[in-house]
XYZ file of C-alpha atoms in Angstrom:
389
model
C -16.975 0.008 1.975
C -14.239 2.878 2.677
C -14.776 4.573 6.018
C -14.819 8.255 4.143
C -17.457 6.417 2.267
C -19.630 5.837 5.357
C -18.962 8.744 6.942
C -20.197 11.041 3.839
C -23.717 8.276 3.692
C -24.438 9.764 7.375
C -23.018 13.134 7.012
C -25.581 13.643 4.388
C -28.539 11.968 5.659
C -28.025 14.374 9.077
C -28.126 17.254 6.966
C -31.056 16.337 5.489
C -32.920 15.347 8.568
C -32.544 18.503 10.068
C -32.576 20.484 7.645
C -36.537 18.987 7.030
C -36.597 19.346 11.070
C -38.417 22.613 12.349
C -36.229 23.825 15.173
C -35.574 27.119 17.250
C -32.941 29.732 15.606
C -30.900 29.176 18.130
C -30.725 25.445 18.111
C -30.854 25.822 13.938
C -27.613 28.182 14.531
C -25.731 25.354 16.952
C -26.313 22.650 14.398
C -24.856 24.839 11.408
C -21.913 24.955 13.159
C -21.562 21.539 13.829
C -22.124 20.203 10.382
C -19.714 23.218 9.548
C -16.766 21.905 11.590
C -17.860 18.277 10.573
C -17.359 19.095 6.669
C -14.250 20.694 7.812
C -12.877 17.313 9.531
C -13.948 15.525 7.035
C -12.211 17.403 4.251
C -9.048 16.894 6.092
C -9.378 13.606 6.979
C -9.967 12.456 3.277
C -6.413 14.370 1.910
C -4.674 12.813 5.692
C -5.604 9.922 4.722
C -3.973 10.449 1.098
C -0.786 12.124 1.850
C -0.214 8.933 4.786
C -1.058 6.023 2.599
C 1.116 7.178 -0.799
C 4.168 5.080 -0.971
C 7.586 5.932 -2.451
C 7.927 3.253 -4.403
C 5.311 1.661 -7.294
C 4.157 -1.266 -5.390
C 1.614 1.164 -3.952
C -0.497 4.293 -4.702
C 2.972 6.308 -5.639
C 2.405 9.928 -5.414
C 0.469 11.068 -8.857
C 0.441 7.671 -10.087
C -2.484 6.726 -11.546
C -4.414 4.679 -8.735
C -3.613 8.111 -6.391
C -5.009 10.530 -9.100
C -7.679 8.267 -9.166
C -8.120 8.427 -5.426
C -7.640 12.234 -5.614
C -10.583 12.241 -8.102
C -12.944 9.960 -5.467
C -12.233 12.275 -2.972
C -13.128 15.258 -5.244
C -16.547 14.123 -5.867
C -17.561 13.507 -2.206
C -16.502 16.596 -1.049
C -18.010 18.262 -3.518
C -21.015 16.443 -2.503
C -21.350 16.939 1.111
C -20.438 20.737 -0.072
C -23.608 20.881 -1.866
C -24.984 19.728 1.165
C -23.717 22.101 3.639
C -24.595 25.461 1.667
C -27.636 24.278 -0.148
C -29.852 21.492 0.667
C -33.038 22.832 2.608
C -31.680 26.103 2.926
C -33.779 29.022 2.218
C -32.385 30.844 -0.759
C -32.586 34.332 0.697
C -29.527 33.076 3.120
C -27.156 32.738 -0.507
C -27.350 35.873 -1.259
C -26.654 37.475 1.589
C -22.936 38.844 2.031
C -20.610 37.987 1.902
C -21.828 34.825 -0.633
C -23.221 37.646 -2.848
C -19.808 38.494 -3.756
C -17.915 34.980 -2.990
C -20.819 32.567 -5.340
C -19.977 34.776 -8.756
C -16.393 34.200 -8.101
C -16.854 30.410 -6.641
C -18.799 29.568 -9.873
C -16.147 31.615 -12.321
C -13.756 29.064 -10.976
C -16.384 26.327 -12.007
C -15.935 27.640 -15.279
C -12.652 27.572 -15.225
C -12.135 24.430 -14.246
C -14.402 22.910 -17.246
C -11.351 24.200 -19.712
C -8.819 22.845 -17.430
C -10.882 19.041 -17.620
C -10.619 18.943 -20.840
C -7.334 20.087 -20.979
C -6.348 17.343 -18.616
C -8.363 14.659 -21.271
C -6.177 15.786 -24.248
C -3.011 14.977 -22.008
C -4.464 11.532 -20.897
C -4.772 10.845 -24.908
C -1.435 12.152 -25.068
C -0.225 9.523 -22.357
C -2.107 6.685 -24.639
C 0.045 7.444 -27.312
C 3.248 7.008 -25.215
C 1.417 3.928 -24.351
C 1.119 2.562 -27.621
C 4.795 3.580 -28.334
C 5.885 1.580 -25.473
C 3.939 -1.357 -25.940
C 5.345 -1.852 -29.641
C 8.752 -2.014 -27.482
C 7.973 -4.408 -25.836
C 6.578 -6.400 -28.102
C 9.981 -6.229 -30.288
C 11.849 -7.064 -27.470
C 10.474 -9.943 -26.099
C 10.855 -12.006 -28.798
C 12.939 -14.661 -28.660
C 15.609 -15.349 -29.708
C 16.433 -11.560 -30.211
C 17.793 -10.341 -33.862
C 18.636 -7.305 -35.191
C 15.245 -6.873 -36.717
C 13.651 -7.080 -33.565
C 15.941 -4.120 -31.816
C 15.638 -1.951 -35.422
C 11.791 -1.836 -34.477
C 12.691 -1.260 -30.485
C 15.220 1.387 -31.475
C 12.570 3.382 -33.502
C 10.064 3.034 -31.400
C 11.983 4.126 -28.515
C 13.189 7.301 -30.666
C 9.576 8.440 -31.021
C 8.463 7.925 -27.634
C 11.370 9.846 -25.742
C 11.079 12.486 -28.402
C 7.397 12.567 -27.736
C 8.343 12.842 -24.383
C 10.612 15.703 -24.271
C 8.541 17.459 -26.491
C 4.768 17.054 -25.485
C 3.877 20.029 -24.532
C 4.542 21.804 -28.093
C 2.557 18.342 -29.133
C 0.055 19.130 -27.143
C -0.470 22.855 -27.844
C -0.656 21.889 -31.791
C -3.140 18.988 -31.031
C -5.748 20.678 -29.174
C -7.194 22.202 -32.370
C -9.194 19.303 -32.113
C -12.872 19.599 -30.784
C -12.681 17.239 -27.709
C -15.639 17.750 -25.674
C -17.963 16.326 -22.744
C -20.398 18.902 -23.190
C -24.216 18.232 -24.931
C -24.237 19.392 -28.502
C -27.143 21.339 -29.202
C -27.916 23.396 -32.543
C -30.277 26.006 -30.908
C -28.585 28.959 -31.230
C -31.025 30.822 -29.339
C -30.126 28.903 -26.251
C -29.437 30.709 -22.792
C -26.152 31.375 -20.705
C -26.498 28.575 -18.891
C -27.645 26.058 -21.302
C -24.535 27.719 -23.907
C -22.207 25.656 -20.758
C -23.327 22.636 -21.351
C -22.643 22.921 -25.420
C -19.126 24.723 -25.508
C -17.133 22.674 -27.536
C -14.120 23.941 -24.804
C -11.454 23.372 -27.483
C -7.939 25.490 -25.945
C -6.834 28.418 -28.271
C -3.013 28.437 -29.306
C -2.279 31.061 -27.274
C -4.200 28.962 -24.066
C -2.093 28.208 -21.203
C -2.814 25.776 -18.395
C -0.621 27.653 -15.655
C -2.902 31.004 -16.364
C -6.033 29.234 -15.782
C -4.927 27.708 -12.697
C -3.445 31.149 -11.535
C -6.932 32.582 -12.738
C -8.658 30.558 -10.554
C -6.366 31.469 -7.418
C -7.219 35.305 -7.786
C -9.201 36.795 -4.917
C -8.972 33.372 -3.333
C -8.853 34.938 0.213
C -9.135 32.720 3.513
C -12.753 34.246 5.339
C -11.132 36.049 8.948
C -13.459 36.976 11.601
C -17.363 36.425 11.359
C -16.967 35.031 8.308
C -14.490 32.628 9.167
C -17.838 30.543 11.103
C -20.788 30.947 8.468
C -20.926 29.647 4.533
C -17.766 31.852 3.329
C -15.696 29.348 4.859
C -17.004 25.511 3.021
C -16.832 27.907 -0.342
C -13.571 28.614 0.368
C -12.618 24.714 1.197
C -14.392 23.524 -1.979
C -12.242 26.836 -3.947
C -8.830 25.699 -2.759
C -9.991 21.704 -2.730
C -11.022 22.270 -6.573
C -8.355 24.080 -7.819
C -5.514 21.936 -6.016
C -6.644 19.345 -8.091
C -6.772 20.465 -11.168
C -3.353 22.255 -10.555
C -2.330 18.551 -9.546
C -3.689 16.933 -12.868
C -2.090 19.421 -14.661
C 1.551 18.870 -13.407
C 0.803 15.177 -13.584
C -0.488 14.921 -17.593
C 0.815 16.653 -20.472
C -0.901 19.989 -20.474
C -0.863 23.583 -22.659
C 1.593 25.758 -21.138
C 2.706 25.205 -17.682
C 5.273 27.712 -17.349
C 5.501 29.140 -13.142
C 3.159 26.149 -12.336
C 5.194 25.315 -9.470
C 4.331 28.190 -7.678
C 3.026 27.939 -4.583
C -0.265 28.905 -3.993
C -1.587 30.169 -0.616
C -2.951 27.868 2.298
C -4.015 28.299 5.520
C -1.484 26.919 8.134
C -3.525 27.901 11.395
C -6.415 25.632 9.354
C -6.396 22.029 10.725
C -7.896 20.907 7.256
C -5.319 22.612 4.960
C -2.371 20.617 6.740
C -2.194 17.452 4.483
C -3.211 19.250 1.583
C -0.109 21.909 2.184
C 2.193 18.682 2.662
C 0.854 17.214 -0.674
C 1.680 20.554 -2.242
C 5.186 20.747 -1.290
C 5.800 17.270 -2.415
C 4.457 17.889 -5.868
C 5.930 21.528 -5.927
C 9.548 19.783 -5.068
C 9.004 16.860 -7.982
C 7.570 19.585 -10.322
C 10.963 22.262 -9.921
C 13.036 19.045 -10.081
C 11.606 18.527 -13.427
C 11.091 21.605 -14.918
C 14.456 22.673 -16.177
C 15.235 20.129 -17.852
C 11.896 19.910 -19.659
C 9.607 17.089 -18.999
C 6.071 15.423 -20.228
C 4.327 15.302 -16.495
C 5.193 13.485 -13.056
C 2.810 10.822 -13.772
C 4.433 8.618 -11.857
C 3.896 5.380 -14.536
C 5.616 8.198 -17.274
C 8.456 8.944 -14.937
C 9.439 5.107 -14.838
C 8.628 4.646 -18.575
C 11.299 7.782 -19.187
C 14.087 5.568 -17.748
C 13.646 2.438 -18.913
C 13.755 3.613 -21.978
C 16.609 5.818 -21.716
C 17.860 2.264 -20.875
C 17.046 0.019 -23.337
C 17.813 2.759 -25.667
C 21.608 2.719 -24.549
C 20.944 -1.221 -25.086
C 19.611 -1.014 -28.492
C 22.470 1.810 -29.439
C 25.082 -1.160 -28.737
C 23.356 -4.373 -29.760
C 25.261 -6.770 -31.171
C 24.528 -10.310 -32.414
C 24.932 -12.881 -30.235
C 24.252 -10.113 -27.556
C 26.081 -10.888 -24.263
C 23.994 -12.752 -21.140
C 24.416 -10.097 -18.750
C 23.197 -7.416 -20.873
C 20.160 -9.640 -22.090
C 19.212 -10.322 -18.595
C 19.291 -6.687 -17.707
C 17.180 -5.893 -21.177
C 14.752 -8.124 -20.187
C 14.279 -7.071 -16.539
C 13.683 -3.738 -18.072
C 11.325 -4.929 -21.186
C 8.775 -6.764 -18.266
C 8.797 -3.566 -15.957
C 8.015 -1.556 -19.130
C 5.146 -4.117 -19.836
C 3.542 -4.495 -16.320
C 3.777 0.026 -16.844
C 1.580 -0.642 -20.149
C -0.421 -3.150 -17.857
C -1.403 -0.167 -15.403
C -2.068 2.405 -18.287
C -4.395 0.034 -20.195
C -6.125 -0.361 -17.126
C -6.512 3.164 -15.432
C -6.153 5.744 -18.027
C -9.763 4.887 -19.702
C -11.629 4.736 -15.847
C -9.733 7.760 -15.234
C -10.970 9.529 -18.276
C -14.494 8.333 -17.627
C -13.626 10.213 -14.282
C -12.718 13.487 -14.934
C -15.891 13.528 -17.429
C -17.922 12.702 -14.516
C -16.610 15.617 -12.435
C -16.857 17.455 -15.334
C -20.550 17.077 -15.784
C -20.826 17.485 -11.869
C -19.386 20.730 -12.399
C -21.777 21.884 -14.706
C -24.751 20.895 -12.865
C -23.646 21.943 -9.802
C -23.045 25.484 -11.043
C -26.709 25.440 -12.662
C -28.376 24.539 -9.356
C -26.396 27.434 -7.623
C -27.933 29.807 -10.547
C -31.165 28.279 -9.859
C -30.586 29.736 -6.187
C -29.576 32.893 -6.980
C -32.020 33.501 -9.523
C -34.794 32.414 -6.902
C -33.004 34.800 -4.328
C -32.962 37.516 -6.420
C -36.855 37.362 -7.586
C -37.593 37.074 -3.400
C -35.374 40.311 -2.824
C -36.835 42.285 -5.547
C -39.515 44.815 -4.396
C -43.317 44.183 -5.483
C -44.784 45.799 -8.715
């Protein structure tokens, strides 16, 4: 078992135990605190450990490959947890809506929102990246076979034409594909339903005109670091779980074929006097460098398994352009050097892409209940703060 993993098992059994524990105010005060700065650590420990163990090359967790996202997605989930933990469990409900959370929780969960479009945006890329998948996989399948024939590099060569065009061109793709409903939300045909149960049905399907960049720069407005007082009560976790979500998703999007990410390597604002915003400022200037790199010359995503498909078939492209029967030994060897890294690429697609889908539906759903407990809070706050009839 991970060591974050054991350290978020007894972070959240402490909470709980005291939280059930009837203590002074004073020693209640101490304690909050304590489990504040110990979220804190945490938090930065988890993206330390992240930025220190990606690799440079693909024989690791490369930087947005898919075993990091997937990583990035673990880590998500527990902080979100011990989150939940921090500002909610035991806690009497009175204490959320006092300020300044009576002005930071309708923002905080407006980002929740937000964030639901921006999953689903990142599924519709993932399907995106099968498709490449498939593309690639009939290369290699032409390629391999032996002994080579012109037939065999016809298929390649077509192949290869439709994935580098679908490539260089997948965000248009995308923006005409997402007419489709793709949705983790319920269904439900009860019109009549509430606000919050309307959440859980949205079909979340992105408008033409929907851009992934704007919803990420959405989600960064009013996004302030808590100064003074503030800085030590429950401004500051919402804050950490504010700029923890949304680096994410701005993450997923530069990684996957998204809607619209014009400006999305801006910058957004961190910290630096923060201990826990340190590795997460690093991992932003990494992606922020790969991302302008990129940009200009148009590309699908920094996936790190799409950047390496991009070359080799740039390459075998240039092989298949020149193929002639016999081809010569030198060339063949270098064709088929490139046809098995393409394959073991496939290999690592067919095996993450689904998990990571099944993923970012589970912090999906997390999302959405996490925001309806919150309302549950609020709701209960305001009926305790409202004067007797």
């Amino acid at each position: 078992m991970p060591a974050t993993t054991e350290n978020q098992g007894s972070f959240l059994g402490r909470i709980s135990i005291r939280r059930n524990q009837v203590m002074s105010m004073d020693g209640t005060h101490d304690q909050e605190m304590e489990d504040l700065e110990l979220f804190q650590k945490h938090v930065g420990d988890r993206f330390s450990e992240l930025l220190s163990t990606t690799t440079e090359d693909s024989s690791g967790d490369a930087l947005l490959s898919i075993s990091w996202l997937r990583r990035l997605l673990d880590e998500l989930l527990c902080i979100e947890a011990e989150f939940k933990a921090v500002v909610l469990m035991g806690r009497d409900p009175s204490q959320i809506a006092k300020p300044p959370l009576d002005k930071l929780l309708p923002e905080f969960l407006d980002r929740f929102v937000k964030s639901l479009d921006l999953c689903n945006a990142v599924a519709l890329g993932l399907d995106a990246v099968k498709n490449l998948q498939r593309l690639a996989e009939i290369v290699v399948e032409a390629l391999e076979v032996t002994p080579l024939g012109d037939g065999q590099v016809r298929r390649a060569k077509k192949a290869l034409s439709a994935l580098i065009a679908a490539m260089l061109h997948e965000d248009n793709a995308n923006a005409k594909g997402t007419e489709r409903n793709r949705s983790f939300g319920r269904r439900t045909n009860n019109s009549g339903s509430n606000s919050k149960d309307r959440v859980r049905a949205l079909s979340w399907t992105m408008a033409r005109n929907w851009s992934a960049s704007k919803q990420i720069h959405a989600m960064m407005s009013n996004l302030t670091a808590p100064r003074g007082a503030e800085s030590s009560g429950l401004a500051q976790p919402v804050y950490i779980m504010s700029t923890v979500l949304m680096f994410v998703m701005w993450a997923f999007v530069a990684a996957v074929p998204c809607q619209e990410r014009n400006g999305l390597g801006t910058h957004f604002p961190l910290p630096r006097q923060l201990n826990w915003a340190q590795p997460l400022i690093g991992l932003q200037e990494k992606i922020a460098e790969e991302w302008k790199k990129k940009e200009k010359k148009g590309n699908v995503g920094l996936l790190e398994e799409m950047q390496r498909m991009e070359k080799l078939a740039q390459s075998l492209v240039e092989f298949a352009d020149s193929f002639q029967f016999p081809p010569e030994t030198e060339r063949l060897d270098e064709m088929k050097r490139n046809v098995e890294d393409l394959a073991e690429i496939c290999k690592k697609m067919d095996q993450g892409l689904e998990p990571m889908q099944q993923q970012i539906r589970e912090v999906f759903h997390r999302i959405v209940r996490s925001r309806a407990e919150f309302l549950v809070v609020l709701d209960q706050a305001g009926k305790l703060s409202a004067p007797a009839v």
